[in-house]
Amino acid sequence: MKLTEMGITEKKENKEQETLSKSSEKSTIKKVISNSFLHMAIKKAIFYFVVFFIAISIAFLIPRLVSVNPLEYIYVRPPGTDPEAWQEHIKDLEEYLGLNYPLHVQYANFLKSFFFEFDLGQSMTRSFEPVVNIVLKALPYTLMLVVPVLVLGFFIGNGIGARTGYTQSKKDKVFYYIFLVLQVAPFFWMGYVLLDIFVLQLNWFPWGQSVPLWAWDWAAISTIFDHFWLPFVVLLITNIGGWATGAHALMVYEKAEDYISYGRKLGFRDNTLRKYAYRNSMLPQFTGLNLYFNGLIGATLITEIIFRFPGLGYTMIRAFQALDYALILGTFIVTILVVVIGNYIIDMSYGILDPRIRVGGKGEA
Amino acid sequence: MTKEIPYQEELGKKVGIKEIIKEKYHAAMDRYKRQFILMLVFFIVVLIIVILTLIPPFNDPEKRYWVTPDVLLDNYADPSLKHLLGTDQFGRDHLTRLFHAVRNSLAFGLITGLICTGIAVFLGVIGPFKGGAVDATASFITNIALVFPQYAFIILISTILQIREWWITMLVIALFSWPWAARSIRSQVLTLKERNFIKVSKMSALKNMRIAFTEVLPNVLPYILLAFIIFLGGAIITEAGIAMIGLGQQNWLTLGLMLNQAVEYGWIFPSFSYWLWLPPGICLMLIVLTFFIIQSSLSKTFEQRKV
């Protein structure tokens, strides 16, 4: 066993050496790193594609496994019409939407139209408007909530948490307890509390009115932002709490490391040492970014529903209330797409930030 | 060689299991006195609430109160001595409903947490021990489920299924919240597998699965406990979130269902009926905060033990 294993590894090493010797123009180390980076990028891309494929397959199957004909739900026969004629009308509609085929044909059609034409079908309740148009209108609203909350929450939360964890003074302890409470405060409940105070009691913000489409126009933008502040603040507050408590705990460990006490004995300033500790303690937080991102997407969907902010979540719940299956599926697929692309970007940026991951992507080389 | 002498002496000492437990208990009590007190207070409060829901003034959450017999419903009453937390839209005592909701929420979290832990332990332990294709599929499923957006799936399934049964909400939450625990348990098992006592038990020709469940599992137990507590808090809060926007189950009176009814009935129409939404939210926060503190102090102990 051992001999054969050793033989295999030797062969591998030989191959690597050959490839290394071929690339003689640039410095070999740089070449290896870029190769392994590319390797990781492709590997991750394939993985996320598989995830996406499985997710949309499940999302396709679930509504069809439920034995309800959506068309009969939506198009209730008006009184005084001929029942047979109405049945024919519904059958025509089924043919038009491609719902009369067996399941596997429907699935193949769905995949074909999605991957080659980016067509998600037509909304049954919004006068057969293509779902893609509706979803693309809703997507900017969701992104304008998710991206600033993700970036601002990460930096503000970690900054504050690292500070409270490093100094551990009494003033900072008060801050820490505030964030501990904020971290466990359910965001949906906070949303309703803020809504009650600022909309219903103080009447500072509009709520439940139609939000205009994105346009480079002062009136439209100011109306959008009037609707935007409350959900943004709710999401930001709850996210800052989570990051801050995590960074606090990490910083407490980091402060006990030897290099900090050595640096202090050498006479470094406290601020400088804190920066070093901050940088080292950030890496584990970065690995948690994926899970946080998934949670944040879900929180954003629910917050949109609460504040009637017309993003993906609100579109989804409206589609649900109208039983518009194509629209539910469409919003869901775009949500998955956002999650998958976001995760991919986070993974890749982590690979850029931490060189160890890049080399690790090649297998234990 | 000189280093081995104290080790030898320690071997020679008679150490019974009772003494070990006593020592560990005192060490834990010294360090985590506040957490123990918190846990004790929490359990006593929960116990009192559970007992209160069984005895007369609080045992019926559906009982309606009337101002004049059967004519004028005593609904949206302000908090007073008769109704400590006021009444809701149907004239039901809110404090009674709150007790029942806390009990049901905890029960919901307990069952969901058990299901989650079961899945996580099964996938985390079976992979490294079966090896080969089983391991590959188990870790593949875990990795894929890790990036699945939990909330989006929960919203999708609970919108489409259209059935408001408690077990559906429970299954949906349980199915999408186990992956991170499966991964961490798997990594723990992988490190344990290289330890000597596992090798010895392999040499003594025990079956793989028996080693996994009698030798490895007891050593991963603290991590399983930690995962279970996190699942418990998470399940309670997720259920409340789903229920509050009206997609959750409707047959158990949980904190989320109470918040949902507060939103639908008692929030816009009578001006500022704070007693309907404030107490359930605070209860939710207190429950989750308790679990979070227990969880974080537990994880601190394990970190220190590793170092």
XYZ file of C-alpha atoms in Angstrom:
672
model
C 0.000 0.000 0.000
C 2.588 2.478 1.123
C 4.812 1.896 -1.866
C 2.016 2.514 -4.339
C 0.924 5.621 -2.491
C 4.407 6.954 -2.513
C 4.665 6.196 -6.196
C 1.531 8.167 -6.903
C 2.698 11.167 -4.916
C 6.055 11.057 -6.654
C 4.359 11.062 -10.008
C 2.248 14.024 -8.959
C 5.299 15.901 -7.812
C 7.015 15.177 -11.086
C 4.061 16.523 -13.014
C 4.020 19.653 -10.901
C 7.691 20.153 -11.448
C 7.200 19.801 -15.164
C 4.463 22.403 -15.194
C 6.581 24.671 -13.037
C 9.594 24.338 -15.261
C 7.487 25.140 -18.314
C 6.469 28.492 -16.901
C 9.889 29.981 -16.783
C 9.004 33.512 -17.823
C 7.367 34.796 -14.646
C 8.337 34.021 -11.097
C 7.095 30.512 -10.381
C 5.517 31.293 -7.002
C 3.222 33.905 -8.493
C 2.168 31.467 -11.167
C 1.271 28.791 -8.631
C -0.796 31.220 -6.581
C -2.720 32.515 -9.570
C -3.296 28.980 -10.811
C -4.614 27.809 -7.484
C -6.788 30.907 -7.276
C -8.297 30.121 -10.662
C -8.687 26.517 -9.589
C -10.584 27.599 -6.497
C -12.727 30.019 -8.493
C -13.816 27.312 -10.940
C -14.392 24.756 -8.195
C -16.524 27.159 -6.186
C -18.429 28.232 -9.303
C -19.329 24.620 -10.101
C -20.371 24.011 -6.496
C -22.623 27.045 -6.408
C -24.104 26.152 -9.763
C -25.031 22.726 -8.382
C -26.582 24.395 -5.327
C -28.560 26.734 -7.537
C -29.714 23.897 -9.775
C -30.926 21.791 -6.843
C -32.657 24.778 -5.258
C -34.590 25.711 -8.390
C -35.490 22.059 -8.959
C -36.996 21.850 -5.475
C -38.739 25.171 -6.006
C -40.143 23.860 -9.283
C -41.342 20.589 -7.810
C -43.019 21.758 -4.582
C -45.933 23.684 -6.152
C -46.573 20.893 -8.628
C -46.659 18.186 -6.005
C -49.523 19.966 -4.298
C -52.622 18.726 -6.049
C -54.292 22.071 -6.614
C -54.948 23.466 -10.060
C -53.875 27.088 -9.686
C -55.901 28.224 -12.679
C -59.136 26.948 -11.176
C -58.211 28.776 -8.000
C -57.575 32.075 -9.709
C -60.225 32.056 -12.418
C -63.446 31.378 -10.576
C -66.316 30.899 -12.997
C -68.435 34.055 -13.152
C -72.086 33.352 -12.412
C -74.292 33.023 -15.471
C -71.644 31.588 -17.802
C -71.686 28.158 -19.393
C -69.594 25.772 -17.241
C -68.360 23.755 -20.217
C -67.290 26.852 -22.103
C -65.466 28.038 -18.982
C -63.694 24.676 -18.697
C -62.546 25.001 -22.289
C -61.335 28.494 -21.579
C -59.262 27.215 -18.671
C -57.892 24.398 -20.844
C -56.864 26.948 -23.456
C -55.114 28.919 -20.753
C -53.356 25.760 -19.548
C -52.112 25.100 -23.054
C -50.995 28.705 -23.389
C -48.994 28.520 -20.150
C -47.716 25.000 -20.888
C -49.309 23.420 -17.831
C -50.986 20.554 -19.711
C -47.800 18.570 -20.348
C -46.579 15.784 -18.038
C -44.233 16.786 -15.240
C -40.894 15.882 -16.817
C -41.739 17.740 -20.049
C -42.743 20.783 -17.999
C -39.470 20.538 -16.110
C -37.431 20.314 -19.319
C -39.317 23.263 -20.788
C -38.778 25.249 -17.622
C -35.030 24.573 -17.592
C -34.721 25.308 -21.292
C -36.594 28.590 -21.124
C -34.774 29.634 -17.958
C -31.202 28.879 -18.955
C -31.365 29.854 -22.617
C -33.864 32.696 -22.685
C -33.971 33.767 -19.025
C -37.723 33.434 -19.220
C -39.572 32.671 -15.984
C -43.043 32.374 -17.432
C -45.914 34.794 -17.210
C -47.753 36.109 -14.217
C -51.275 34.732 -14.066
C -52.735 37.565 -12.048
C -50.947 40.586 -13.461
C -52.399 40.355 -16.978
C -49.770 37.899 -18.226
C -46.876 40.272 -17.753
C -43.546 38.414 -18.000
C -42.395 37.485 -14.511
C -38.850 38.592 -15.298
C -40.008 42.183 -15.712
C -41.847 42.211 -12.390
C -38.944 40.610 -10.561
C -36.337 42.895 -12.087
C -38.402 45.858 -10.936
C -38.415 44.466 -7.380
C -34.753 43.443 -7.246
C -33.175 46.940 -6.816
C -35.257 47.579 -3.696
C -34.022 44.380 -2.067
C -30.417 45.037 -3.055
C -30.512 48.602 -1.730
C -31.483 47.151 1.631
C -29.136 44.156 1.679
C -25.842 45.596 0.434
C -25.552 48.685 2.716
C -26.724 46.683 5.724
C -24.181 43.953 5.027
C -21.231 46.322 4.571
C -22.110 48.915 7.229
C -23.223 46.304 9.745
C -20.010 44.341 9.323
C -17.664 47.284 9.793
C -19.574 49.225 12.445
C -20.446 46.121 14.446
C -16.964 44.661 14.354
C -15.357 48.005 15.125
C -17.506 48.584 18.174
C -17.262 44.978 19.342
C -13.480 44.946 19.002
C -13.247 48.170 20.976
C -15.422 46.961 23.820
C -13.593 43.635 23.859
C -10.163 45.243 23.991
C -10.591 47.981 26.559
C -13.195 46.268 28.790
C -13.787 49.499 30.676
C -17.063 50.112 32.491
C -18.372 52.484 29.844
C -17.732 49.886 27.165
C -19.376 47.175 29.232
C -22.601 49.148 29.142
C -22.267 49.252 25.358
C -21.687 45.516 25.308
C -24.854 44.789 27.236
C -26.825 47.070 24.933
C -25.557 45.093 21.952
C -26.284 41.817 23.687
C -29.915 42.861 23.979
C -29.958 44.161 20.401
C -28.548 40.876 19.192
C -31.371 38.822 20.609
C -34.080 41.365 19.833
C -36.258 39.759 17.173
C -36.012 41.981 14.105
C -39.659 41.494 13.118
C -40.814 42.634 16.529
C -38.433 45.615 16.452
C -39.871 46.418 13.047
C -43.408 46.550 14.384
C -42.342 48.585 17.408
C -40.584 51.184 15.244
C -43.518 51.178 12.844
C -45.901 51.818 15.702
C -43.821 54.640 17.154
C -42.609 56.451 14.061
C -45.442 55.877 11.625
C -48.635 55.525 13.621
C -47.845 57.728 16.631
C -45.434 60.343 15.343
C -46.388 60.109 11.653
C -42.859 60.864 10.472
C -42.676 58.349 7.637
C -45.151 57.195 4.984
C -46.287 53.587 5.033
C -48.434 51.432 2.807
C -48.382 53.849 -0.120
C -47.071 52.857 -3.507
C -43.348 53.324 -3.883
C -42.254 54.768 -7.239
C -39.839 53.010 -9.566
C -36.160 53.865 -9.525
C -35.556 56.964 -11.632
C -32.967 59.710 -11.626
C -35.475 62.184 -10.431
C -35.394 64.003 -7.115
C -39.067 63.484 -6.267
C -38.932 59.730 -6.917
C -35.694 59.244 -5.009
C -36.861 61.213 -1.986
C -40.102 59.201 -1.827
C -38.168 55.943 -2.093
C -35.866 57.001 0.715
C -38.791 58.030 2.910
C -39.930 54.409 2.692
C -36.382 53.106 2.934
C -35.164 54.479 6.270
C -37.216 52.441 8.702
C -36.524 48.930 7.306
C -32.896 49.917 6.852
C -32.532 51.040 10.459
C -34.239 47.909 11.790
C -31.995 45.578 9.792
C -28.867 47.567 10.626
C -29.533 47.677 14.371
C -30.170 43.952 14.689
C -27.157 43.083 12.522
C -24.769 45.371 14.381
C -25.689 43.590 17.609
C -24.762 40.193 16.168
C -21.413 41.321 14.797
C -20.516 43.287 17.917
C -21.027 40.424 20.354
C -19.042 38.063 18.116
C -16.158 40.516 17.735
C -16.201 41.186 21.479
C -15.715 37.491 22.295
C -12.965 37.068 19.691
C -11.163 40.165 20.908
C -11.123 38.897 24.485
C -9.240 35.789 23.284
C -6.966 37.798 21.026
C -6.015 40.134 23.865
C -4.747 37.199 25.915
C -2.290 36.200 23.166
C 1.423 36.442 23.876
C 2.308 38.947 21.177
C 0.071 41.574 22.744
C 1.728 41.399 26.150
C 5.157 41.263 24.487
C 4.309 44.322 22.424
C 3.129 46.116 25.517
C 6.388 45.335 27.275
C 8.274 46.651 24.274
C 6.399 49.902 24.714
C 3.979 49.936 21.808
C 1.077 52.281 22.068
C -2.227 50.783 23.059
C -3.908 51.983 19.873
C -1.319 50.280 17.682
C -1.671 47.020 19.551
C -5.421 47.247 19.250
C -5.123 47.572 15.491
C -2.975 44.437 15.320
C -5.367 42.496 17.477
C -8.292 43.799 15.450
C -6.820 42.572 12.184
C -6.105 39.115 13.548
C -9.471 38.710 15.171
C -11.343 39.705 12.012
C -10.629 36.553 10.021
C -12.998 34.207 11.867
C -15.683 36.858 11.556
C -15.171 36.864 7.817
C -15.816 33.136 7.592
C -19.111 33.708 9.349
C -20.135 36.174 6.657
C -21.704 33.455 4.486
C -24.121 32.297 7.153
C -24.899 35.882 8.128
C -25.616 36.736 4.519
C -28.163 33.920 4.217
C -29.842 35.037 7.428
C -29.814 38.638 6.273
C -31.602 37.771 3.026
C -34.369 36.071 4.993
C -34.586 38.959 7.441
C -34.801 41.394 4.542
C -37.679 39.453 2.972
C -39.646 39.569 6.220
C -38.796 43.217 6.943
C -40.006 44.155 3.464
C -43.275 42.406 4.168
C -43.670 44.316 7.439
C -42.881 47.727 5.978
C -44.562 47.068 2.598
C -41.340 47.944 0.819
C -41.818 46.587 -2.719
C -38.771 44.311 -2.899
C -38.624 40.581 -3.561
C -40.176 39.584 -0.244
C -43.182 41.850 -0.622
C -43.664 40.725 -4.227
C -43.495 37.130 -3.037
C -46.125 37.613 -0.350
C -48.386 39.475 -2.763
C -47.995 36.653 -5.256
C -48.880 34.225 -2.483
C -52.015 36.117 -1.568
C -53.078 36.032 -5.216
C -51.903 32.395 -5.651
C -49.791 33.406 -8.616
C -47.556 30.344 -8.866
C -45.316 31.592 -11.663
C -44.587 34.796 -9.772
C -43.870 32.946 -6.511
C -41.438 30.701 -8.351
C -39.869 33.637 -10.179
C -39.243 35.734 -7.063
C -37.906 32.677 -5.311
C -35.474 31.839 -8.101
C -34.144 35.386 -8.180
C -33.737 35.302 -4.395
C -31.724 32.101 -4.696
C -29.674 33.717 -7.438
C -28.895 36.676 -5.170
C -27.896 34.330 -2.343
C -25.692 32.168 -4.542
C -23.920 35.077 -6.233
C -23.455 36.847 -2.900
C -21.964 33.718 -1.343
C -19.647 33.286 -4.310
C -18.411 36.868 -4.048
C -17.853 36.465 -0.292
C -15.914 33.227 -0.810
C -13.733 34.752 -3.490
C -12.989 37.882 -1.484
C -12.052 35.678 1.434
C -9.639 33.865 -0.860
C -8.092 37.189 -1.842
C -7.778 38.359 1.766
C -6.327 35.184 3.244
C -3.579 33.573 1.146
C -3.769 30.319 3.098
C -7.190 29.579 1.613
C -5.869 30.013 -1.915
C -3.153 27.432 -1.439
C -5.595 25.206 0.407
C -7.877 25.266 -2.602
C -5.326 23.206 -4.452
C -5.510 20.387 -1.928
C -2.940 20.123 0.838
C -0.013 21.232 -1.307
C 11.964 10.637 32.908
C 11.617 13.063 35.771
C 8.387 14.327 34.310
C 6.693 10.980 34.649
C 6.935 10.786 38.422
C 3.949 13.016 39.283
C 1.986 11.186 36.626
C 2.791 7.886 38.296
C 1.799 9.233 41.673
C -1.481 10.413 40.284
C -2.129 6.984 38.847
C -1.506 5.443 42.192
C -4.046 7.697 43.874
C -7.473 6.254 44.223
C -9.820 8.440 42.223
C -13.443 7.464 42.349
C -16.114 8.777 40.039
C -17.783 10.573 42.941
C -14.673 12.613 43.666
C -14.284 13.536 40.005
C -17.862 14.733 39.838
C -17.436 16.699 43.078
C -14.269 18.346 41.847
C -15.777 19.248 38.471
C -18.898 20.578 40.146
C -16.931 22.857 42.454
C -14.709 24.098 39.636
C -17.754 24.861 37.492
C -19.572 26.515 40.399
C -16.611 28.798 41.054
C -16.375 29.996 37.507
C -19.969 30.041 36.346
C -21.898 30.983 39.442
C -23.885 33.713 37.721
C -24.810 31.518 34.787
C -25.954 28.763 37.127
C -28.126 31.201 39.033
C -29.560 32.483 35.754
C -30.351 28.956 34.599
C -31.916 28.112 37.934
C -34.091 31.231 37.903
C -35.107 30.526 34.315
C -36.126 26.958 35.045
C -38.030 27.967 38.162
C -39.909 30.661 36.262
C -40.740 28.246 33.452
C -41.850 25.652 35.973
C -44.102 28.176 37.703
C -45.598 29.196 34.366
C -46.241 25.591 33.393
C -47.911 24.900 36.735
C -49.978 28.099 36.479
C -51.310 27.083 33.078
C -52.784 23.978 34.686
C -54.651 25.536 37.621
C -58.010 27.337 37.430
C -57.704 31.081 36.899
C -55.156 30.588 34.156
C -56.071 27.234 32.650
C -58.398 28.404 29.876
C -56.858 30.779 27.294
C -60.095 30.929 25.296
C -62.340 32.163 28.126
C -64.097 35.450 27.299
C -64.889 38.123 29.831
C -68.033 40.272 29.705
C -68.762 43.636 31.255
C -72.469 42.895 31.565
C -73.419 39.211 31.416
C -73.369 38.063 27.747
C -74.158 41.514 26.364
C -71.166 43.827 26.436
C -67.821 42.197 25.658
C -64.938 43.408 27.798
C -62.492 43.712 24.898
C -59.404 45.914 24.595
C -59.557 46.587 28.329
C -56.600 48.494 29.734
C -54.323 46.714 32.193
C -56.002 46.751 35.598
C -56.117 44.667 38.746
C -58.736 42.358 37.261
C -56.768 41.816 34.058
C -53.116 42.451 34.801
C -52.214 42.729 31.135
C -55.573 43.838 29.792
C -57.730 41.890 27.368
C -57.524 41.286 23.639
C -59.973 41.706 20.774
C -62.297 38.916 21.963
C -62.193 39.925 25.616
C -59.767 37.193 26.615
C -57.366 37.726 29.495
C -53.982 38.524 28.011
C -51.865 37.296 30.918
C -53.412 33.836 30.703
C -52.733 33.718 27.004
C -49.171 34.880 27.591
C -48.505 32.008 30.011
C -49.861 29.484 27.545
C -47.897 31.059 24.711
C -44.615 30.900 26.621
C -45.210 27.244 27.471
C -46.160 26.328 23.911
C -43.262 28.257 22.391
C -40.805 26.457 24.630
C -42.366 23.099 23.774
C -42.200 23.949 20.091
C -38.537 24.924 20.378
C -37.768 21.762 22.356
C -39.257 19.403 19.771
C -37.791 21.275 16.803
C -34.416 21.406 18.506
C -34.521 17.656 19.074
C -35.308 16.978 15.405
C -32.522 19.324 14.254
C -30.008 17.787 16.647
C -31.004 14.310 15.517
C -30.382 15.116 11.858
C -27.121 16.929 12.610
C -25.761 14.137 14.815
C -26.756 11.428 12.361
C -25.099 13.131 9.382
C -22.129 14.338 11.407
C -21.271 10.992 12.996
C -22.208 8.546 10.253
C -20.048 10.229 7.611
C -16.560 9.814 9.090
C -17.307 6.282 10.296
C -18.858 4.765 7.214
C -16.392 6.569 4.977
C -16.305 6.423 1.206
C -19.502 7.176 -0.646
C -21.587 7.692 2.510
C -19.135 10.267 3.820
C -18.998 12.010 0.468
C -22.785 12.247 0.157
C -23.248 13.304 3.783
C -20.744 16.132 3.533
C -22.059 17.099 0.101
C -25.606 17.378 1.451
C -24.320 19.378 4.410
C -22.326 21.757 2.237
C -25.257 22.357 -0.068
C -27.756 22.836 2.737
C -25.355 25.302 4.335
C -25.823 27.831 1.529
C -29.557 27.269 1.107
C -31.404 30.418 2.140
C -33.404 29.177 5.106
C -36.018 31.891 5.368
C -36.742 31.998 1.642
C -37.449 28.267 1.616
C -39.579 28.499 4.733
C -41.618 31.291 3.184
C -41.945 29.358 -0.083
C -43.046 26.112 1.531
C -45.415 27.667 4.013
C -46.980 29.835 1.307
C -47.487 27.016 -1.132
C -48.554 24.222 1.188
C -51.428 26.347 2.522
C -51.762 24.073 5.550
C -51.431 25.766 8.896
C -50.552 22.704 10.961
C -47.987 22.827 13.748
C -46.012 19.836 12.507
C -45.528 21.347 9.058
C -44.005 24.537 10.467
C -41.892 22.411 12.764
C -40.607 20.174 9.969
C -39.918 23.096 7.669
C -37.885 24.899 10.330
C -36.091 21.698 11.337
C -35.226 20.750 7.758
C -33.400 23.991 7.030
C -31.514 24.821 10.222
C -29.268 21.825 10.949
C -26.322 22.134 8.492
C -23.764 24.182 10.448
C -24.080 21.847 13.438
C -23.625 18.753 11.261
C -20.436 20.272 9.910
C -18.965 21.174 13.291
C -19.865 17.792 14.806
C -18.298 16.095 11.791
C -15.033 17.979 12.279
C -15.041 17.066 15.969
C -15.589 13.400 15.143
C -12.804 13.505 12.574
C -10.322 14.747 15.173
C -11.552 12.224 17.736
C -11.137 9.390 15.254
C -7.369 9.835 15.330
C -7.169 9.447 19.103
C -5.652 6.337 20.597
C -8.665 4.941 22.410
C -10.565 4.754 19.138
C -7.666 2.917 17.564
C -7.662 0.473 20.459
C -11.357 -0.180 20.138
C -10.874 -0.738 16.416
C -8.134 -3.242 17.127
C -10.450 -5.083 19.470
C -12.689 -5.682 16.459
C -15.683 -3.667 17.496
C -18.007 -2.728 14.683
C -17.656 0.751 13.241
C -21.119 1.944 14.112
C -20.798 0.626 17.629
C -17.594 2.582 18.103
C -19.323 5.641 16.712
C -22.243 5.486 19.098
C -20.616 4.139 22.259
C -17.105 5.605 22.129
C -17.242 8.754 20.024
C -20.706 10.114 20.725
C -20.210 10.564 24.505
C -17.109 12.630 23.741
C -18.956 14.917 21.343
C -21.847 15.299 23.778
C -20.940 18.835 24.958
C -20.979 20.081 21.387
C -24.292 18.370 20.776
C -25.685 20.074 23.864
C -24.401 23.411 22.614
C -25.970 22.856 19.188
C -29.231 21.828 20.837
C -29.413 25.021 22.883
C -28.698 27.163 19.825
C -31.346 25.271 17.862
C -33.830 25.756 20.684
C -33.491 29.529 20.715
C -33.332 29.706 16.941
C -36.450 27.596 16.441
C -38.464 29.720 18.867
C -37.457 32.939 17.157
C -37.896 31.605 13.623
C -41.348 30.281 14.420
C -42.302 33.621 15.923
C -41.076 35.446 12.818
C -42.969 33.196 10.442
C -46.099 33.307 12.550
C -46.003 37.054 13.024
C -46.281 37.773 9.301
C -49.089 35.249 9.103
C -47.424 32.226 7.513
C -46.970 30.023 10.545
C -49.016 27.372 12.258
C -52.375 28.284 13.721
C -53.234 25.541 16.186
C -50.713 26.117 18.959
C -50.985 29.424 20.765
C -47.338 30.470 20.584
C -45.703 33.849 21.121
C -45.569 34.348 17.358
C -49.289 33.690 16.956
C -49.991 36.138 19.773
C -47.886 38.790 18.061
C -49.664 38.025 14.802
C -53.058 38.579 16.411
C -51.778 41.727 18.089
C -50.730 43.016 14.686
C -53.946 42.049 12.963
C -56.437 43.175 15.600
C -54.986 45.305 18.320
C -52.552 47.509 16.586
C -54.160 50.062 14.318
C -57.774 50.178 15.386
C -57.667 50.929 19.143
C -55.066 53.589 19.508
C -51.815 52.319 20.956
C -52.889 49.151 22.756
C -49.324 48.519 23.839
C -50.199 45.623 26.175
C -50.992 43.435 23.192
C -47.589 43.485 21.499
C -45.143 44.599 24.177
C -45.291 41.672 26.682
C -44.977 38.851 24.092
C -41.998 40.580 22.491
C -40.280 41.089 25.841
C -40.919 37.453 26.775
C -39.417 36.363 23.473
C -36.369 38.535 24.086
C -35.886 37.217 27.619
C -36.120 33.585 26.511
C -33.654 34.046 23.678
C -31.316 36.118 25.856
C -31.224 33.373 28.492
C -30.414 30.739 25.902
C -27.786 32.994 24.365
C -26.022 33.579 27.683
C -26.052 29.862 28.544
C -24.799 29.030 25.062
C -21.978 31.559 25.059
C -20.729 30.547 28.492
C -20.854 26.876 27.444
C -18.847 27.584 24.310
C -16.320 29.510 26.406
C -15.758 26.440 28.601
C -15.143 24.221 25.596
C -12.719 26.681 24.053
C -10.709 26.759 27.239
C -10.712 23.009 27.506
C -9.322 22.713 24.007
C -6.414 25.026 24.873
